[in-house]
Short mmCIF file of C-alpha atoms and ligand atoms in Angstrom, two decimals:
data_model
loop_
_atom_site.label_atom_id
_atom_site.label_comp_id
_atom_site.label_asym_id
_atom_site.label_seq_id
_atom_site.Cartn_x
_atom_site.Cartn_y
_atom_site.Cartn_z
CA UNK A 1 -0.01 0.15 -0.16
CA UNK A 2 0.93 3.62 -0.22
CA UNK A 3 2.13 5.35 2.83
CA UNK A 4 4.16 8.36 4.34
CA UNK A 5 7.02 6.94 6.07
CA UNK A 6 9.45 8.68 8.27
CA UNK A 7 13.36 7.88 9.07
CA UNK A 8 14.66 10.51 10.91
CA UNK A 9 13.88 13.82 12.81
CA UNK A 10 13.90 17.10 10.79
CA UNK A 11 11.69 19.30 8.42
CA UNK A 12 8.68 17.41 7.16
CA UNK A 13 9.92 18.55 3.54
CA UNK A 14 13.16 16.72 4.01
CA UNK A 15 12.13 13.39 6.28
CA UNK A 16 8.62 12.54 5.11
CA UNK A 17 8.87 10.11 1.84
CA UNK A 18 5.80 8.83 -0.30
CA UNK A 19 6.46 4.99 -0.20
CA UNK A 20 5.10 1.62 -0.56
CA UNK A 21 4.83 -0.41 2.41
CA UNK A 22 3.22 -4.01 3.63
CA UNK A 23 -0.31 -3.24 4.36
CA UNK A 24 -0.55 -4.03 8.21
CA UNK A 25 -2.68 -7.02 9.21
CA UNK A 26 -5.32 -7.26 11.98
CA UNK A 27 -4.99 -8.45 15.39
CA UNK A 28 -7.00 -9.58 17.88
CA UNK A 29 -9.31 -6.69 18.80
CA UNK A 30 -8.14 -4.70 16.03
CA UNK A 31 -9.64 -2.92 12.98
CA UNK A 32 -8.13 -2.45 9.36
CA UNK A 33 -9.42 0.60 8.41
CA UNK A 34 -9.11 1.73 4.50
CA UNK A 35 -8.37 5.35 5.23
CA UNK A 36 -10.41 7.65 3.21
CA UNK A 37 -9.00 10.70 4.68
CA UNK A 38 -6.48 11.76 7.73
CA UNK A 39 -5.94 14.90 9.56
CA UNK A 40 -2.78 16.92 11.07
CA UNK A 41 -2.37 18.00 14.32
CA UNK A 42 0.35 20.13 15.77
CA UNK A 43 1.54 17.36 17.76
CA UNK A 44 2.25 15.22 14.39
CA UNK A 45 4.27 17.99 13.47
CA UNK A 46 6.34 18.06 16.78
CA UNK A 47 6.92 14.56 16.60
CA UNK A 48 8.20 14.69 13.03
CA UNK A 49 10.39 17.53 13.81
CA UNK A 50 11.71 16.16 16.97
CA UNK A 51 10.86 18.86 19.06
CA UNK A 52 11.48 19.88 21.83
CA UNK A 53 14.96 17.84 21.70
CA UNK A 54 14.14 16.51 25.36
CA UNK A 55 11.16 14.39 23.53
CA UNK A 56 13.45 12.74 20.85
CA UNK A 57 14.47 9.58 22.86
CA UNK A 58 10.27 9.09 23.50
CA UNK A 59 9.70 10.03 19.88
CA UNK A 60 12.47 7.71 18.81
CA UNK A 61 11.11 4.61 20.69
CA UNK A 62 7.64 5.20 19.04
CA UNK A 63 8.77 5.66 15.76
CA UNK A 64 10.87 2.23 16.10
CA UNK A 65 7.62 0.49 16.22
CA UNK A 66 6.09 2.54 13.81
CA UNK A 67 7.71 4.33 10.71
CA UNK A 68 4.23 5.56 9.41
CA UNK A 69 3.12 8.90 11.17
CA UNK A 70 -0.22 10.53 11.48
CA UNK A 71 -2.93 9.95 14.06
CA UNK A 72 -6.23 11.01 13.15
CA UNK A 73 -8.33 9.26 10.38
CA UNK A 74 -11.90 8.52 8.78
CA UNK A 75 -12.31 5.66 6.59
CA UNK A 76 -14.17 2.51 6.11
CA UNK A 77 -13.62 -0.93 7.90
CA UNK A 78 -12.06 -3.27 5.44
CA UNK A 79 -11.23 -6.40 8.00
CA UNK A 80 -11.90 -7.06 11.66
CA UNK A 81 -9.52 -9.06 13.92
CA UNK A 82 -11.02 -11.87 16.37
CA UNK A 83 -12.95 -10.48 19.53
CA UNK A 84 -13.95 -7.29 17.72
CA UNK A 85 -17.89 -6.42 18.48
CA UNK A 86 -18.62 -3.21 17.54
CA UNK A 87 -17.61 -2.87 14.22
CA UNK A 88 -17.55 -4.99 10.79
CA UNK A 89 -16.64 -4.41 7.09
CA UNK A 90 -18.21 -1.64 5.40
CA UNK A 91 -18.70 0.43 8.51
CA UNK A 92 -17.85 4.15 8.36
CA UNK A 93 -15.69 5.27 11.10
CA UNK A 94 -13.36 7.77 12.52
CA UNK A 95 -10.91 7.93 15.41
CA UNK A 96 -7.49 8.53 16.73
CA UNK A 97 -4.56 6.22 17.19
CA UNK A 98 -1.35 5.85 14.78
CA UNK A 99 0.05 5.29 11.49
CA UNK A 100 -2.64 7.35 10.01
CA UNK A 101 -0.82 8.52 7.08
CA UNK A 102 -1.68 5.32 4.68
CA UNK A 103 -4.28 3.95 2.39
CA UNK A 104 -4.76 1.52 5.28
CA UNK A 105 -4.35 1.87 9.05
CA UNK A 106 -4.86 -0.87 12.13
CA UNK A 107 -6.52 0.64 15.16
CA UNK A 108 -7.84 -1.07 18.39
CA UNK A 109 -11.48 -1.30 18.52
CA UNK A 110 -11.56 1.43 21.27
CA UNK A 111 -9.68 4.17 19.21
CA UNK A 112 -12.85 4.22 16.52
CA UNK A 113 -16.21 4.91 16.70
CA UNK A 114 -18.98 5.33 13.77
CA UNK A 115 -18.68 8.18 11.54
CA UNK A 116 -21.49 10.88 12.21
CA UNK A 117 -23.58 10.52 9.05
CA UNK A 118 -23.83 14.29 8.37
CA UNK A 119 -19.76 14.51 7.85
CA UNK A 120 -17.66 14.12 4.73
CA UNK A 121 -14.70 11.56 5.45
CA UNK A 122 -12.48 14.85 5.43
CA UNK A 123 -14.74 16.50 8.38
CA UNK A 124 -14.95 13.27 10.47
CA UNK A 125 -10.77 12.83 9.94
CA UNK A 126 -10.71 16.47 11.49
CA UNK A 127 -12.01 15.74 15.03
CA UNK A 128 -9.60 13.29 16.52
CA UNK A 129 -7.14 14.62 19.02
CA UNK A 130 -7.86 18.34 18.75
CA UNK A 131 -11.62 17.83 19.52
CA UNK A 132 -10.82 15.12 22.26
CA UNK A 133 -8.71 17.75 23.61
CA UNK A 134 -11.03 20.44 23.60
CA UNK A 135 -13.86 18.54 25.23
CA UNK A 136 -11.63 17.13 27.81
CA UNK A 137 -10.22 20.39 28.78
CA UNK A 138 -13.76 22.11 29.08
CA UNK A 139 -15.31 19.54 30.66
CA UNK A 140 -13.20 17.43 32.94
CA UNK A 141 -10.45 20.07 33.59
CA UNK A 142 -12.24 23.29 33.30
CA UNK A 143 -15.61 22.07 34.32
CA UNK A 144 -17.33 24.66 32.71
CA UNK A 145 -20.87 25.64 33.63
CA UNK A 146 -23.78 27.42 32.12
CA UNK A 147 -23.35 31.23 31.94
CA UNK A 148 -19.31 31.04 32.80
CA UNK A 149 -16.96 33.19 31.10
CA UNK A 150 -14.82 31.35 29.16
CA UNK A 151 -11.84 32.91 27.07
CA UNK A 152 -10.25 30.64 24.37
CA UNK A 153 -6.99 31.75 22.94
CA UNK A 154 -5.56 30.07 19.39
CA UNK A 155 -9.56 29.87 18.93
CA UNK A 156 -9.11 29.97 14.92
CA UNK A 157 -6.58 26.93 15.41
CA UNK A 158 -7.38 22.86 15.29
CA UNK A 159 -8.16 22.74 19.20
CA UNK A 160 -9.20 26.39 19.28
CA UNK A 161 -12.00 25.95 16.46
CA UNK A 162 -13.62 22.79 18.38
CA UNK A 163 -13.29 24.51 21.72
CA UNK A 164 -15.34 27.22 20.88
CA UNK A 165 -18.06 25.39 19.76
CA UNK A 166 -18.10 22.95 22.60
CA UNK A 167 -17.81 26.10 25.04
CA UNK A 168 -20.94 27.08 23.42
CA UNK A 169 -22.57 24.08 23.45
CA UNK A 170 -22.19 23.79 27.09
CA UNK A 171 -23.57 27.13 27.66
CA UNK A 172 -20.67 29.02 28.49
CA UNK A 173 -20.59 32.96 27.44
CA UNK A 174 -17.29 32.56 24.99
CA UNK A 175 -14.45 35.08 23.92
CA UNK A 176 -12.11 33.99 21.48
CA UNK A 177 -8.70 35.52 20.76
CA UNK A 178 -7.59 35.17 17.14
CA UNK A 179 -6.06 37.53 14.89
CA UNK A 180 -7.73 39.94 12.65
CA UNK A 181 -8.26 37.75 9.20
CA UNK A 182 -10.18 34.93 11.61
CA UNK A 183 -12.29 37.45 13.60
CA UNK A 184 -15.33 36.56 11.29
CA UNK A 185 -14.76 32.91 11.32
CA UNK A 186 -14.47 32.63 14.80
CA UNK A 187 -17.72 34.52 15.16
CA UNK A 188 -19.42 32.31 12.78
CA UNK A 189 -18.73 29.19 14.88
CA UNK A 190 -20.27 31.01 18.07
CA UNK A 191 -17.92 33.40 19.91
CA UNK A 192 -20.07 36.12 21.82
CA UNK A 193 -17.12 38.04 21.78
CA UNK A 194 -13.72 38.33 20.00
CA UNK A 195 -10.41 39.91 20.80
CA UNK A 196 -7.76 40.93 18.16
CA UNK A 197 -4.48 39.94 19.62
CA UNK A 198 -2.84 42.05 16.86
CA UNK A 199 -4.75 45.22 18.23
CA UNK A 200 -5.59 44.27 21.65
CA UNK A 201 -4.45 42.40 24.78
CA UNK A 202 -7.07 40.59 26.56
CA UNK A 203 -4.66 40.33 30.00
CA UNK A 204 -5.20 44.11 30.07
CA UNK A 205 -8.63 45.86 31.28
CA UNK A 206 -11.22 44.98 33.51
CA UNK A 207 -12.80 41.87 31.90
CA UNK A 208 -12.24 38.80 33.91
CA UNK A 209 -12.87 35.09 32.95
CA UNK A 210 -13.79 32.09 34.96
CA UNK A 211 -11.78 29.89 32.56
CA UNK A 212 -9.14 30.53 30.24
CA UNK A 213 -8.26 27.92 27.91
CA UNK A 214 -4.82 29.06 26.48
CA UNK A 215 -3.91 27.42 23.24
CA UNK A 216 -0.91 29.73 22.47
CA UNK A 217 1.00 30.83 25.86
CA UNK A 218 2.42 34.00 24.27
CA UNK A 219 1.79 35.61 27.65
CA UNK A 220 3.44 34.96 30.92
CA UNK A 221 1.75 33.06 33.50
CA UNK A 222 1.29 36.12 35.88
CA UNK A 223 -0.25 38.39 32.95
CA UNK A 224 -2.84 35.42 32.10
CA UNK A 225 -3.94 34.95 35.75
CA UNK A 226 -4.51 38.78 36.02
CA UNK A 227 -7.32 38.08 33.39
CA UNK A 228 -9.23 35.37 35.73
CA UNK A 229 -11.65 35.86 38.52
CA UNK A 230 -10.15 35.29 41.99
CA UNK A 231 -10.90 31.79 41.83
CA UNK A 232 -10.80 30.92 37.99
CA UNK A 233 -9.07 28.34 36.23
CA UNK A 234 -6.01 28.48 33.85
CA UNK A 235 -5.77 25.46 31.43
CA UNK A 236 -1.84 25.76 30.08
CA UNK A 237 -2.38 24.03 26.94
CA UNK A 238 0.14 25.80 24.51
CA UNK A 239 3.34 27.40 24.56
CA UNK A 240 5.78 28.03 21.97
CA UNK A 241 7.91 24.60 21.15
CA UNK A 242 11.64 24.66 20.21
CA UNK A 243 14.95 23.88 21.30
CA UNK A 244 15.74 21.65 24.04
CA UNK A 245 12.91 22.60 26.52
CA UNK A 246 10.60 24.72 24.74
CA UNK A 247 6.77 23.98 25.13
CA UNK A 248 7.71 21.87 28.17
CA UNK A 249 8.30 24.34 30.91
CA UNK A 250 5.46 26.60 30.65
CA UNK A 251 2.88 23.86 31.67
CA UNK A 252 4.82 22.77 34.31
CA UNK A 253 5.31 26.44 35.74
CA UNK A 254 1.56 26.85 35.78
CA UNK A 255 1.18 23.40 37.38
CA UNK A 256 3.38 24.51 40.32
CA UNK A 257 2.16 28.64 40.43
CA UNK A 258 -1.05 27.17 41.51
CA UNK A 259 0.41 25.50 44.42
CA UNK A 260 0.47 28.77 45.99
CA UNK A 261 -2.62 30.43 44.45
CA UNK A 262 -6.37 30.21 44.85
CA UNK A 263 -6.48 30.07 41.07
CA UNK A 264 -5.87 26.88 39.30
CA UNK A 265 -3.61 26.39 36.48
CA UNK A 266 -3.07 23.13 35.04
CA UNK A 267 -1.63 21.39 32.27
CA UNK A 268 -3.33 18.22 30.89
CA UNK A 269 -2.92 15.58 28.05
CA UNK A 270 -5.61 14.42 26.38
CA UNK A 271 -6.37 10.71 25.71
CA UNK A 272 -8.33 8.90 23.11
CA UNK A 273 -11.44 6.99 24.10
CA UNK A 274 -14.64 5.45 22.41
CA UNK A 275 -17.06 7.33 25.31
CA UNK A 276 -15.46 10.86 24.07
CA UNK A 277 -15.57 9.89 20.02
CA UNK A 278 -19.32 9.02 20.94
CA UNK A 279 -19.96 12.31 22.38
CA UNK A 280 -18.35 14.10 19.92
CA UNK A 281 -20.29 12.40 17.33
CA UNK A 282 -23.57 13.31 19.10
CA UNK A 283 -22.47 17.22 19.47
CA UNK A 284 -21.70 16.73 15.62
CA UNK A 285 -24.93 15.21 14.75
CA UNK A 286 -26.96 17.79 16.96
CA UNK A 287 -25.24 20.53 14.64
CA UNK A 288 -23.57 21.90 17.61
CA UNK A 289 -20.11 21.21 16.57
CA UNK A 290 -18.95 21.10 12.85
CA UNK A 291 -15.37 20.93 11.86
CA UNK A 292 -13.70 23.56 10.39
CA UNK A 293 -11.74 22.68 7.43
CA UNK A 294 -8.49 24.53 6.38
CA UNK A 295 -6.48 23.12 3.33
CA UNK A 296 -6.54 19.47 1.92
CA UNK A 297 -3.75 17.81 0.13
CA UNK A 298 -3.17 14.48 -1.27
CA UNK A 299 -1.29 11.52 0.28
CA UNK A 300 1.67 12.29 -1.63
CA UNK A 301 1.61 15.89 -0.88
CA UNK A 302 1.81 15.05 3.21
CA UNK A 303 5.18 16.78 3.82
CA UNK A 304 3.79 20.09 2.49
CA UNK A 305 0.73 19.82 4.68
CA UNK A 306 2.68 18.87 7.77
CA UNK A 307 4.87 21.94 7.00
CA UNK A 308 1.73 24.04 6.86
CA UNK A 309 0.37 22.99 10.27
CA UNK A 310 4.00 23.40 11.62
CA UNK A 311 3.98 27.05 10.70
CA UNK A 312 1.55 27.56 13.40
CA UNK A 313 -1.10 29.57 11.36
CA UNK A 314 -3.35 26.80 10.76
CA UNK A 315 -6.86 27.87 10.20
CA UNK A 316 -8.90 25.03 11.72
CA UNK A 317 -8.13 21.61 10.45
CA UNK A 318 -5.79 20.91 7.68
CA UNK A 319 -6.53 17.43 6.04
CA UNK A 320 -5.03 14.59 3.88
CA UNK A 321 -7.49 13.04 1.26
CA UNK A 322 -6.10 9.34 0.60
CA UNK A 323 -6.89 8.33 -2.78
CA UNK A 324 -7.53 4.88 -2.02
CA UNK A 325 -6.97 1.94 -4.53
CA UNK A 326 -8.00 -1.63 -4.08
CA UNK A 327 -5.27 -3.25 -2.76
N1 NAP B 401 -3.04 18.95 25.88
C1 NAP B 401 -3.09 17.99 24.72
O1 NAP B 401 -2.98 16.82 25.03
C2 NAP B 401 -3.03 18.74 23.87
C3 NAP B 401 -3.32 17.89 22.26
C4 NAP B 401 -3.36 18.74 21.40
C5 NAP B 401 -2.84 20.06 21.19
N2 NAP B 401 -2.26 20.91 22.30
C6 NAP B 401 -1.79 21.98 22.21
O2 NAP B 401 -2.57 22.91 21.92
C7 NAP B 401 -1.97 23.89 21.29
C8 NAP B 401 -2.90 24.64 20.03
O3 NAP B 401 -2.59 23.09 19.21
P1 NAP B 401 -3.48 23.46 17.82
O4 NAP B 401 -3.36 22.13 17.03
O5 NAP B 401 -5.02 24.13 18.02
O6 NAP B 401 -2.71 24.70 16.96
P2 NAP B 401 -2.53 24.86 15.28
O7 NAP B 401 -3.71 24.17 14.86
O8 NAP B 401 -1.61 25.33 14.91
O9 NAP B 401 -3.55 26.70 15.70
C9 NAP B 401 -2.91 27.38 16.22
C10 NAP B 401 -3.89 29.10 16.25
O10 NAP B 401 -3.25 30.01 16.93
C11 NAP B 401 -3.28 31.39 16.34
N3 NAP B 401 -2.62 32.26 17.00
C12 NAP B 401 -0.86 32.33 17.09
N4 NAP B 401 -0.70 33.30 17.84
C13 NAP B 401 -1.84 33.68 18.49
C14 NAP B 401 -1.86 34.54 19.29
N5 NAP B 401 -1.01 35.01 20.25
N6 NAP B 401 -3.39 34.66 20.21
C15 NAP B 401 -4.29 33.70 19.57
N7 NAP B 401 -4.23 33.10 18.72
C16 NAP B 401 -2.99 32.77 18.09
C17 NAP B 401 -2.78 30.86 15.11
O11 NAP B 401 -3.92 31.84 13.86
P3 NAP B 401 -2.84 33.01 13.43
O12 NAP B 401 -1.84 32.52 12.44
O13 NAP B 401 -4.16 33.87 12.69
O14 NAP B 401 -2.57 33.83 14.62
C18 NAP B 401 -3.52 29.51 14.67
O15 NAP B 401 -4.97 29.64 14.17
C19 NAP B 401 -0.66 23.69 20.88
O16 NAP B 401 0.35 24.30 21.97
C20 NAP B 401 -0.69 22.25 21.27
O17 NAP B 401 0.66 21.53 21.39
C21 NAP B 401 -2.26 20.08 23.36
#
């Protein structure tokens, strides 16, 4: 089958190759998916670039078992292994696991859910890590309640576009922080207020938020805390990534700082599970969440697609359309 493979760390244009590899075979509890579309999240880029350097031993260990990068897919079940109970060949599915940038991907049953009938394969592939992160941040870590004031930075990005819609669906009063070119898009997906970070600073002024879901980390923790209510929560989800530790120290700093304050400041790591994929499916089918698509690339142009996401200016989700051929 055709797939994208990675042999070393570096720029996606240099280290990703379009190649023929063996089709994976299903084991117990696994599902072979004929991939129609995959999407890219910023973590895919960091794993390919090997950033920050301190993470390279862990990324190398993962790659030793898996040369094909990619996490999120949507497609059609081709074959199921023993003990699979939820799916059968022909089912349309979406989910989040590994080795997504290929014509076929083998996922554990629990990493998949039925594709929302209202979505195309491209849209369904875009849900994955970004939407799981937004859901778990707002519901589990932020414990958003109706009427609360929630500010979301990076509101135009992969996580942010889901977060704006999910926070709105949870009844929050939502403020999205984005650049001028994205103001209308962020309003159109439900933000009650928008802040153009090229003109205004959300940490200055009188407005206070019960929850700040920070997907960018461009401001210091003390500046960001100033915009919280006295008992508000900061979810430090983003930080500039690069060099040895860039992207690692900011969330740790957030955790340590909340030991000394009434305001909570915490990092978290999202996880994929079938229950949350089902919750996202319900949001989508109820018309409360619609994946916002940026650009779409054919499989062989995955290096360009990952480089685009790595530039940090994605507008919603970037997808890869896999032109499947009969294998
Ligand atoms: N906790 C977890 O498990 C988890 C999982 C996934 C992702 N993450 C983290 O979540 C963060 C966001 O990921 P993502 O996939 O949403 O990234 P993304 O798709 O690359 O989006 C980044 C967005 O941020 C906007 N932006 C840049 N500077 C900004 C600023 N100063 N203020 C407001 N918006 C700004 C960009 O728009 P403009 O170019 O128009 O500014 C872009 O739309 C990353 O740091 C990632 O590592 C964490």
